[in-house]
mmCIF file of C-alpha atoms in Angstrom:
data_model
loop_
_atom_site.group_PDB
_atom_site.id
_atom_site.type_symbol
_atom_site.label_atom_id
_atom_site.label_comp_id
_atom_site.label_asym_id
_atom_site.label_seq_id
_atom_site.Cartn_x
_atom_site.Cartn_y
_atom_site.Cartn_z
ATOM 1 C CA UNK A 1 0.000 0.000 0.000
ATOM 2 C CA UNK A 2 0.454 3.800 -0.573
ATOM 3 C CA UNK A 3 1.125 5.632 3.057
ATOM 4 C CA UNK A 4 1.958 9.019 4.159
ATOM 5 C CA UNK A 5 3.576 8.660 7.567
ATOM 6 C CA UNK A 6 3.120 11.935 9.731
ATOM 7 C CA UNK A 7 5.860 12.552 12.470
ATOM 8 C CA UNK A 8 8.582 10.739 12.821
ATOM 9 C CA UNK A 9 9.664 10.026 16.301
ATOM 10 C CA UNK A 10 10.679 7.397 18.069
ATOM 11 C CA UNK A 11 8.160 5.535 17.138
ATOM 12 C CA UNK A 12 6.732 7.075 13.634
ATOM 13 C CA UNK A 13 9.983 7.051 12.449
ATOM 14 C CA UNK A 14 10.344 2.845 13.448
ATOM 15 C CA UNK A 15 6.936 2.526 12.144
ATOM 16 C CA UNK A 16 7.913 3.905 8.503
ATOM 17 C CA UNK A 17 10.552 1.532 8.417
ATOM 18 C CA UNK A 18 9.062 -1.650 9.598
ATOM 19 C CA UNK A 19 6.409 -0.987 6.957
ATOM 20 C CA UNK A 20 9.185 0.106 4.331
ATOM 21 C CA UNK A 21 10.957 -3.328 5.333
ATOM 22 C CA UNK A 22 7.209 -5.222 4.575
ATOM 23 C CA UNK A 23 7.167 -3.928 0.989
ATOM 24 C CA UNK A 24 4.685 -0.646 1.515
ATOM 25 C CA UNK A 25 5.918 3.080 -0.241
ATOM 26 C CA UNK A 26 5.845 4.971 2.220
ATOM 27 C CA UNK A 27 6.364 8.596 2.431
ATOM 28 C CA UNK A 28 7.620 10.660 5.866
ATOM 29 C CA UNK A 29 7.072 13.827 7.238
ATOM 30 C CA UNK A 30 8.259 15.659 9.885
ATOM 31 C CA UNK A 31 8.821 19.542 11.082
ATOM 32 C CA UNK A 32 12.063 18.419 11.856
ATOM 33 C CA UNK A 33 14.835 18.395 9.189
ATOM 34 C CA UNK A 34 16.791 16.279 10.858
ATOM 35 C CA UNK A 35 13.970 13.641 11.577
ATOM 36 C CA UNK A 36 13.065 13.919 8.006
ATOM 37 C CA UNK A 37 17.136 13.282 7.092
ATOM 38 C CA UNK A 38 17.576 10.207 9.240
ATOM 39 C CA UNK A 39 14.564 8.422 7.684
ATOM 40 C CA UNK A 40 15.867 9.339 4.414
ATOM 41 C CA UNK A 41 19.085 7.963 5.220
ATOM 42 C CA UNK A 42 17.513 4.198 5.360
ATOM 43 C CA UNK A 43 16.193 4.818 1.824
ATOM 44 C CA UNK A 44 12.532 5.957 2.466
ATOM 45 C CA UNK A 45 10.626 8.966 0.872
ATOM 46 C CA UNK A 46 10.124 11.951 3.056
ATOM 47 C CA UNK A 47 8.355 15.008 2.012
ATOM 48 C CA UNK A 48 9.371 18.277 2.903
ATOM 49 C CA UNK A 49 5.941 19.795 4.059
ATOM 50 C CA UNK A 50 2.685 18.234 4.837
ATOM 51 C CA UNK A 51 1.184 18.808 1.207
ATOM 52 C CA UNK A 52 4.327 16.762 -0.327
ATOM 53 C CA UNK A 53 2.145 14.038 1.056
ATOM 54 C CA UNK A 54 -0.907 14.216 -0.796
ATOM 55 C CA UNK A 55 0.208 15.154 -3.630
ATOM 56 C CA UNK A 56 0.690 12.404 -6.536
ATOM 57 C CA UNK A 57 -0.874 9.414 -4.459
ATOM 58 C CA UNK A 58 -3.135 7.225 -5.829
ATOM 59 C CA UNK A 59 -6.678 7.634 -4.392
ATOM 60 C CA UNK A 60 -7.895 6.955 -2.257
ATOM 61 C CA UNK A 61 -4.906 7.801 0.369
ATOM 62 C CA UNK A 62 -3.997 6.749 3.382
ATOM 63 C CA UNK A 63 -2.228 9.247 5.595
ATOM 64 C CA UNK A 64 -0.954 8.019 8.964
ATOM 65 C CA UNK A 65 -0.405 10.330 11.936
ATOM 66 C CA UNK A 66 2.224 9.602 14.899
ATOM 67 C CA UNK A 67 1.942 12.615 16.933
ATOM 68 C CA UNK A 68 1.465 14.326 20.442
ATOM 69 C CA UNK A 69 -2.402 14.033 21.795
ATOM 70 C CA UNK A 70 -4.161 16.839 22.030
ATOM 71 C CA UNK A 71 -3.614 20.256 20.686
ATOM 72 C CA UNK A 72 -1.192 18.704 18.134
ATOM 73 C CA UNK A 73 -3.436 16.476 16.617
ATOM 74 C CA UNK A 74 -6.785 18.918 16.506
ATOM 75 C CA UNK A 75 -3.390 21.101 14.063
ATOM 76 C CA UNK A 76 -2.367 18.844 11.998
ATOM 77 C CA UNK A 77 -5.949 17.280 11.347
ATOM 78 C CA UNK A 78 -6.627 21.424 10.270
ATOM 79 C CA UNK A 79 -3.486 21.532 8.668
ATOM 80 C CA UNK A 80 -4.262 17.806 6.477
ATOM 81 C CA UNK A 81 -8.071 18.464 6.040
ATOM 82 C CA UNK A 82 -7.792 20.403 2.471
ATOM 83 C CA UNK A 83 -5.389 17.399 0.860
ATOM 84 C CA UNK A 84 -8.109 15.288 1.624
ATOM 85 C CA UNK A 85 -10.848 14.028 -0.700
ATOM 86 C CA UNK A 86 -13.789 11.839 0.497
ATOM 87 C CA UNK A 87 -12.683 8.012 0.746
ATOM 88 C CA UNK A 88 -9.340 8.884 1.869
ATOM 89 C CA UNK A 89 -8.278 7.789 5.416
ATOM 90 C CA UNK A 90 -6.230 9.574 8.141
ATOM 91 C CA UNK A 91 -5.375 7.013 11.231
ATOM 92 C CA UNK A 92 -4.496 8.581 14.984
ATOM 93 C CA UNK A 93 -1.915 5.933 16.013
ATOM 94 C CA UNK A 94 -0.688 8.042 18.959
ATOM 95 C CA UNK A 95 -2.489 8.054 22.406
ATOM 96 C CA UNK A 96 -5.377 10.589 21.931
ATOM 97 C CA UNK A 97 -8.310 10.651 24.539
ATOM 98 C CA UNK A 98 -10.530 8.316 23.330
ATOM 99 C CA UNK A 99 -13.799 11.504 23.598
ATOM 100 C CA UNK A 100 -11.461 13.332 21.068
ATOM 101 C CA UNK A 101 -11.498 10.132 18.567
ATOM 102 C CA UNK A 102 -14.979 9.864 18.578
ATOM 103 C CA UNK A 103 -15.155 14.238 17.894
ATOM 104 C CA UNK A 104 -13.140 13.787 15.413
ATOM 105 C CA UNK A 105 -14.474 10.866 13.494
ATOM 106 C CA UNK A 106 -17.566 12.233 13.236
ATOM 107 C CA UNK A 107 -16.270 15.613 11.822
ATOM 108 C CA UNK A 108 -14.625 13.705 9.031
ATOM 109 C CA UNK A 109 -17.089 11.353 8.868
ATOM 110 C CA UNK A 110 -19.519 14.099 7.398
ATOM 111 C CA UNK A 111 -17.155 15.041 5.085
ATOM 112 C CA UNK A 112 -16.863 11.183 3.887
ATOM 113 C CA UNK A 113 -13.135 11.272 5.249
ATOM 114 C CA UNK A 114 -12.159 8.025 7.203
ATOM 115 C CA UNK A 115 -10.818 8.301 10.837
ATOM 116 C CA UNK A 116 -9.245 5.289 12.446
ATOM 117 C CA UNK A 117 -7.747 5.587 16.167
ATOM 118 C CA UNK A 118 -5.438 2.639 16.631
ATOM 119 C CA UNK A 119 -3.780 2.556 20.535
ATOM 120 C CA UNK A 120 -0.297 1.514 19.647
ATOM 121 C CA UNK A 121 1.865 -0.478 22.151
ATOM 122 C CA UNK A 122 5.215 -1.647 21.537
ATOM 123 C CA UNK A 123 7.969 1.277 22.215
ATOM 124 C CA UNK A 124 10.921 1.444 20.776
ATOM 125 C CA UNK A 125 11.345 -2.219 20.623
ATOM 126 C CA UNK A 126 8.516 -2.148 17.532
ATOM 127 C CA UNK A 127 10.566 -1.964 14.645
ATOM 128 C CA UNK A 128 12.197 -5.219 15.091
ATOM 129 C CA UNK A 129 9.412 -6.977 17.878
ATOM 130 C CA UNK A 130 6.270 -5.286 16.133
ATOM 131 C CA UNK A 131 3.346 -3.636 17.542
ATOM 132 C CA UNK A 132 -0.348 -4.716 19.510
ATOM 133 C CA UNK A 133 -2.507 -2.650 17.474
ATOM 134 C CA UNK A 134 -6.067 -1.972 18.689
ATOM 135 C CA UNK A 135 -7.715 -0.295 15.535
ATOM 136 C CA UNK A 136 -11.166 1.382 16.532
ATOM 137 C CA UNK A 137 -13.819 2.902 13.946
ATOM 138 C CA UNK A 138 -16.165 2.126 10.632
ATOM 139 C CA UNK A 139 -15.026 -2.157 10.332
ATOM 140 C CA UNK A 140 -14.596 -1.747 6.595
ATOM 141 C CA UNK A 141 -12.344 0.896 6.675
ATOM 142 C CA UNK A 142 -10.355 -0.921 9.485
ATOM 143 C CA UNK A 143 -10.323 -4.064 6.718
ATOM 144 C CA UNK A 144 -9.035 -1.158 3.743
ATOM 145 C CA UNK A 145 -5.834 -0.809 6.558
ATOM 146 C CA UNK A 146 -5.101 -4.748 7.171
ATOM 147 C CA UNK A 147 -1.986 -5.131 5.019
ATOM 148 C CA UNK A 148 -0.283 -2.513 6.785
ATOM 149 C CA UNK A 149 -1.619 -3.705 10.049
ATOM 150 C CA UNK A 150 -0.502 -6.739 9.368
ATOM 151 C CA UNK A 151 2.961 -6.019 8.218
ATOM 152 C CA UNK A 152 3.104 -3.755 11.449
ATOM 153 C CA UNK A 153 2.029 -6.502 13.783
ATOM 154 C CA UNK A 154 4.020 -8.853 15.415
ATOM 155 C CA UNK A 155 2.820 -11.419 12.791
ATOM 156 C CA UNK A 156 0.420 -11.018 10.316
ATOM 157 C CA UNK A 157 -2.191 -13.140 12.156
ATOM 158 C CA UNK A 158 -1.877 -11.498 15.419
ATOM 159 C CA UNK A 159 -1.144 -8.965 17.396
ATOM 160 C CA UNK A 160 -4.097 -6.350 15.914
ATOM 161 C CA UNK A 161 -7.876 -6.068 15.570
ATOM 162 C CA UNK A 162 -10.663 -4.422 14.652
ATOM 163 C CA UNK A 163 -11.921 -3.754 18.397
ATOM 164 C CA UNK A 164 -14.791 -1.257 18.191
ATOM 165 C CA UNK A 165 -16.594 1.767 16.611
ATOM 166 C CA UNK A 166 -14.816 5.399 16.863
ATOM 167 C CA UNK A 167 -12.770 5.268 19.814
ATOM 168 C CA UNK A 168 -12.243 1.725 20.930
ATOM 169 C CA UNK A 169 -8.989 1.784 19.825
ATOM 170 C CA UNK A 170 -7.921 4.266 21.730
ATOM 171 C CA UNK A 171 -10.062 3.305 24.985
ATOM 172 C CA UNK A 172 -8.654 0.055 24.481
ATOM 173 C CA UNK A 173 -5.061 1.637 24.660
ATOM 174 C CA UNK A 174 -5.759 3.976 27.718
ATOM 175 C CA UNK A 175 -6.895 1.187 29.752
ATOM 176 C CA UNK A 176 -3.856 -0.816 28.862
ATOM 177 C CA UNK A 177 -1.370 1.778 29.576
ATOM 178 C CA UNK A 178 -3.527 2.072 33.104
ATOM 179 C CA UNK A 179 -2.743 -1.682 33.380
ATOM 180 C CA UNK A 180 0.696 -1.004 32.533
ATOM 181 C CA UNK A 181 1.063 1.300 35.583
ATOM 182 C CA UNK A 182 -0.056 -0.837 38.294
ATOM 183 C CA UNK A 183 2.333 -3.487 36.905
ATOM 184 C CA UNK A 184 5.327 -1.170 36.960
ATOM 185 C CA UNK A 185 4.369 -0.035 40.303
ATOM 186 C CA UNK A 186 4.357 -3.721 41.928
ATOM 187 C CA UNK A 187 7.203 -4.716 40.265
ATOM 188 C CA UNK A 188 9.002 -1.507 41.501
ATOM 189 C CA UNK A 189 7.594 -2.024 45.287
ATOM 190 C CA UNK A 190 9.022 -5.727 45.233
ATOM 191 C CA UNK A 191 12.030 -5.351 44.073
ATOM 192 C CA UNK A 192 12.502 -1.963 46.914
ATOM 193 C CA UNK A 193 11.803 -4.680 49.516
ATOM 194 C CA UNK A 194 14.468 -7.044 48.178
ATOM 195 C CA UNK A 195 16.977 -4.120 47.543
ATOM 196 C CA UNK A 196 16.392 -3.796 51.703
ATOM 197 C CA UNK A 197 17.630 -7.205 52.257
ATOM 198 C CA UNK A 198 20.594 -7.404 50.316
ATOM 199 C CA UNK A 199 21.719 -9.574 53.062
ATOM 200 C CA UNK A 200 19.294 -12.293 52.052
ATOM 201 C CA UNK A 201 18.959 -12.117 48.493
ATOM 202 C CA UNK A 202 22.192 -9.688 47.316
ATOM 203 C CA UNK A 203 21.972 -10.468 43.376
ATOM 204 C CA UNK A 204 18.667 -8.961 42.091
ATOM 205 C CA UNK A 205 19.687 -9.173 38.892
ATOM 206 C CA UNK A 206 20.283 -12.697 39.236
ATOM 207 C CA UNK A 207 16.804 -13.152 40.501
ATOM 208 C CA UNK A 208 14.871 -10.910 38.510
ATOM 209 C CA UNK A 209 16.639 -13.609 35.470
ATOM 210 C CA UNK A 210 15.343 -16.487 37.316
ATOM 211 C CA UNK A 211 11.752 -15.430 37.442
ATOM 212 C CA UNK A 212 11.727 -15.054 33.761
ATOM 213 C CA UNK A 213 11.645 -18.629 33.368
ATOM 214 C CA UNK A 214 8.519 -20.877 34.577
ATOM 215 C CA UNK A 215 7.773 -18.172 37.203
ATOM 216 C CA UNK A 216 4.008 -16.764 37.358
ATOM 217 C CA UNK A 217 5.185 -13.306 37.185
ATOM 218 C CA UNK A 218 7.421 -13.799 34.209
ATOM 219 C CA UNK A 219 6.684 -10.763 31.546
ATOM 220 C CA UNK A 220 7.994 -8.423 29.512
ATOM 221 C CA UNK A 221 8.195 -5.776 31.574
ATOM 222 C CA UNK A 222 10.120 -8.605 33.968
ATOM 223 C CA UNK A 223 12.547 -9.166 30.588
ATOM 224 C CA UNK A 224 13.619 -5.234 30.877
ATOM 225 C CA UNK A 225 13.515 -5.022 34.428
ATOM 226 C CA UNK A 226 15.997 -7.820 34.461
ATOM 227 C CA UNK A 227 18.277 -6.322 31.754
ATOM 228 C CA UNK A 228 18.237 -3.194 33.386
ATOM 229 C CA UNK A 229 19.258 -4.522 36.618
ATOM 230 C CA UNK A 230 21.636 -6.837 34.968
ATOM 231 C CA UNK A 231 23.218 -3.278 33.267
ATOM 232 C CA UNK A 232 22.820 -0.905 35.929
ATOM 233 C CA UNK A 233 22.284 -3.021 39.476
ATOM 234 C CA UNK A 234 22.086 0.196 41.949
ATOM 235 C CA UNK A 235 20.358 2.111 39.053
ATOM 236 C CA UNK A 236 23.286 4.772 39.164
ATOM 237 C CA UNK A 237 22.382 8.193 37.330
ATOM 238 C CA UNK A 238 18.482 7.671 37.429
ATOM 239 C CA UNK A 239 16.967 10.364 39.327
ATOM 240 C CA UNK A 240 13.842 9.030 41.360
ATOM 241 C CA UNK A 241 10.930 11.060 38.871
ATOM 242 C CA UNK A 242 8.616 9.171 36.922
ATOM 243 C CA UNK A 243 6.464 11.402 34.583
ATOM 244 C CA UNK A 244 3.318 10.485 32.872
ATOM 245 C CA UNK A 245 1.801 10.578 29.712
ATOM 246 C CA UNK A 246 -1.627 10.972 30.238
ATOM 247 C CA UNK A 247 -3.033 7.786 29.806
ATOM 248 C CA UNK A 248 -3.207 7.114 33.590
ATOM 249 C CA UNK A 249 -5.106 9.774 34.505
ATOM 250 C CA UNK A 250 -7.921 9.320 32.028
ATOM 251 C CA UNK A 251 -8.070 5.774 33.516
ATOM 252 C CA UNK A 252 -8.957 6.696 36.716
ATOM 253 C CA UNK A 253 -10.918 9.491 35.954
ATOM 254 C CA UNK A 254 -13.093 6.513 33.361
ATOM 255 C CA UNK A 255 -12.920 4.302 36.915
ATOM 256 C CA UNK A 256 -14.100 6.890 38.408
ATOM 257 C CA UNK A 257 -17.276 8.098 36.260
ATOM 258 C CA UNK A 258 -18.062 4.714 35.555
ATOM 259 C CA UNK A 259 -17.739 3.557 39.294
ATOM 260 C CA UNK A 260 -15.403 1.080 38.832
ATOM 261 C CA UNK A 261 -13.089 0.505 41.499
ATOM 262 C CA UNK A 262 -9.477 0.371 40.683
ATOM 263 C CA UNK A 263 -6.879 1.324 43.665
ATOM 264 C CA UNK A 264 -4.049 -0.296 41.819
ATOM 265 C CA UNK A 265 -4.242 1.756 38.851
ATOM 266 C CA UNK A 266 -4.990 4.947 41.188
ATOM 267 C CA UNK A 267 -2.293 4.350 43.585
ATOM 268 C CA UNK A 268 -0.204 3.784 41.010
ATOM 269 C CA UNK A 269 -0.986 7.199 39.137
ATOM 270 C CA UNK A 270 -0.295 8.812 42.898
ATOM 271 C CA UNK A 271 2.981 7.219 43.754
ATOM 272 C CA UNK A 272 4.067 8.829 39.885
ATOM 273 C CA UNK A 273 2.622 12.094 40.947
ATOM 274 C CA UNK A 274 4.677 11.761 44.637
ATOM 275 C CA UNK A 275 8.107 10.580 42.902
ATOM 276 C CA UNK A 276 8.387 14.432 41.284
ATOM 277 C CA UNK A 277 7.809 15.909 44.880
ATOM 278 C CA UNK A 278 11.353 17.097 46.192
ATOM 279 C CA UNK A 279 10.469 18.026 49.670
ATOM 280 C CA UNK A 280 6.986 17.553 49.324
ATOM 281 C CA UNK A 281 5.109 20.129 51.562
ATOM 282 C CA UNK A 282 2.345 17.451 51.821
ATOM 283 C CA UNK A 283 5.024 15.355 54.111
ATOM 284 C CA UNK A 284 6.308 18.273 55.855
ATOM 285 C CA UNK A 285 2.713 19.276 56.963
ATOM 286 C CA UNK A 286 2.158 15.242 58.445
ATOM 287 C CA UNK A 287 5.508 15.733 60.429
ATOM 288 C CA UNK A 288 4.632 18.914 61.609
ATOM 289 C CA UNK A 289 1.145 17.332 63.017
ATOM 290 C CA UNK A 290 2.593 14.188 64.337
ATOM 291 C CA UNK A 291 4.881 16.925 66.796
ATOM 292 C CA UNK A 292 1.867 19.114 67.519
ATOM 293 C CA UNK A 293 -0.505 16.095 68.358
ATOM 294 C CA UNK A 294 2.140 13.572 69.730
ATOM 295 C CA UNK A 295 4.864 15.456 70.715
ATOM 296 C CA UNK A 296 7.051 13.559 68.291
ATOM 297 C CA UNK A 297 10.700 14.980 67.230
ATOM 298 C CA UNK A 298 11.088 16.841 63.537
ATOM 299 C CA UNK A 299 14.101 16.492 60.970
ATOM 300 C CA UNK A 300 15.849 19.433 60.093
ATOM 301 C CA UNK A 301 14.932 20.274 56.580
#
């Protein structure tokens, strides 16, 4: 197939070559010259400006976007919208609220303008592992994208699906990456304990290795934790701050509205929020109580 491939990031730019590699012309764009330069280095087309694109595809196109949620995509949908004729299709594979999908379906919907959300997992490690995609919107136009889907999943018979109308695929992604974070978080919390008792068990490398085979909590978050212990054992030169992307949050706020409980995914989102807290005023306050109620001894701050 014919596809324009709109940034080209870490993983647009992966993306573009993985399909390049499966036999699709693909075209890249980025506002970034040198983005643009290092794709064209591996021997794929990249297009200087947004229109370069559009312009002398066969119809109807296919134009892929791989950018920042929000404000970015609502431009470059703006920016795209005039290329378009009706029956061409623009795909969100980046991690857009899922309300914001279904807005912006329906907008291109009316002008006969196909809008797939696909919630894209696989990092960096894509290009060679492949991707889970979760492709939500109209089914037929989801069965117009297989062949790249296919050539972008981990194998062509799995790894993506059609999972819903106009934002399923990216509901399906937000609740993964809320998954994602209460993993993280308990494999974090149980290796802190075992760092504690070095005494006991000193090579946590060593173990995190062995529970990657036959163990029940063998995954592939366990594979990297275990080659970044194995790399780094004290984790020298990175700073305790965990950031977010976004995806968290609208989990819990979903939970939340739909009166779902889910601490793990919530606590999880917290203990984020806490780990970019240098001398948190919230802990400051709690000392200063514990003296005025109990009578119990500050630190010097």
């Amino acid at each position: 197939m014919q596809l324009g491939m709109i940034g080209l990031g870490r993983m647009g730019a992966n993306m573009a070559r993985r399909l390049h590699r499966g036999g699709h012309a693909v075209t890249g764009f980025d506002p970034s010259p040198a983005a643009r330069d290092a794709l064209a280095a591996d021997g794929i087309a990249v297009a200087a400006t947004p229109e370069g694109l559009a312009t002398g595809r066969d119809q109807p196109r296919v134009l892929w976007m791989m950018v920042p949620a929000g404000e970015v995509v609502d431009a470059s949908i703006e920016t795209l919208r005039p290329l378009l004729s009706p029956g061409d299709v623009l795909v969100d594979g980046g991690n857009s609220w899922y309300r914001d999908s279904q807005r912006r379906a329906q907008a291109l919907r009316e002008a006969g303008i196909g809008y797939i959300d696909v919630g894209t997992s696989g990092g960096v490690w894509g290009l060679e592992e492949g991707y889970s995609l979760m492709a939500g919107g109209d089914e037929a136009v989801v069965a117009r994208l297989a062949p790249l889907l296919r050539t972008l999943a981990p194998a062509p018979d799995r790894g993506w699906a059609h999972v819903g109308p106009s934002g399923a695929g990216h509901y399906a992604k937000m609740v993964h990456n809320g998954i994602e974070y209460g993993m993280m978080q308990a494999y974090a919390e149980g290796f802190a304990i075992l760092e504690r008792r070095a005494d006991l068990v000193p090579d946590l490398a060593g173990l995190a290795e062995l529970w990657r085979h036959g163990s029940v909590v063998r995954s592939w978050l366990l594979d990297l934790t275990a080659e970044a212990l194995k790399d780094n054992p004290g984790l020298d030169g990175i700073a305790p701050f965990v950031p977010d992307s976004g995806e968290g949050r609208w989990t819990v706020a979903e939970a939340i509205e739909l009166d779902v409980p889910a601490p793990v995914i919530t606590q999880s989102l917290i203990e984020r929020l806490r780990s970019r807290q240098d001398n948190a005023f919230a802990d400051r306050m709690l000392a200063a109580m514990r003296a005025a109620f109990g009578g119990h001894g500050t630190k010097p701050g």
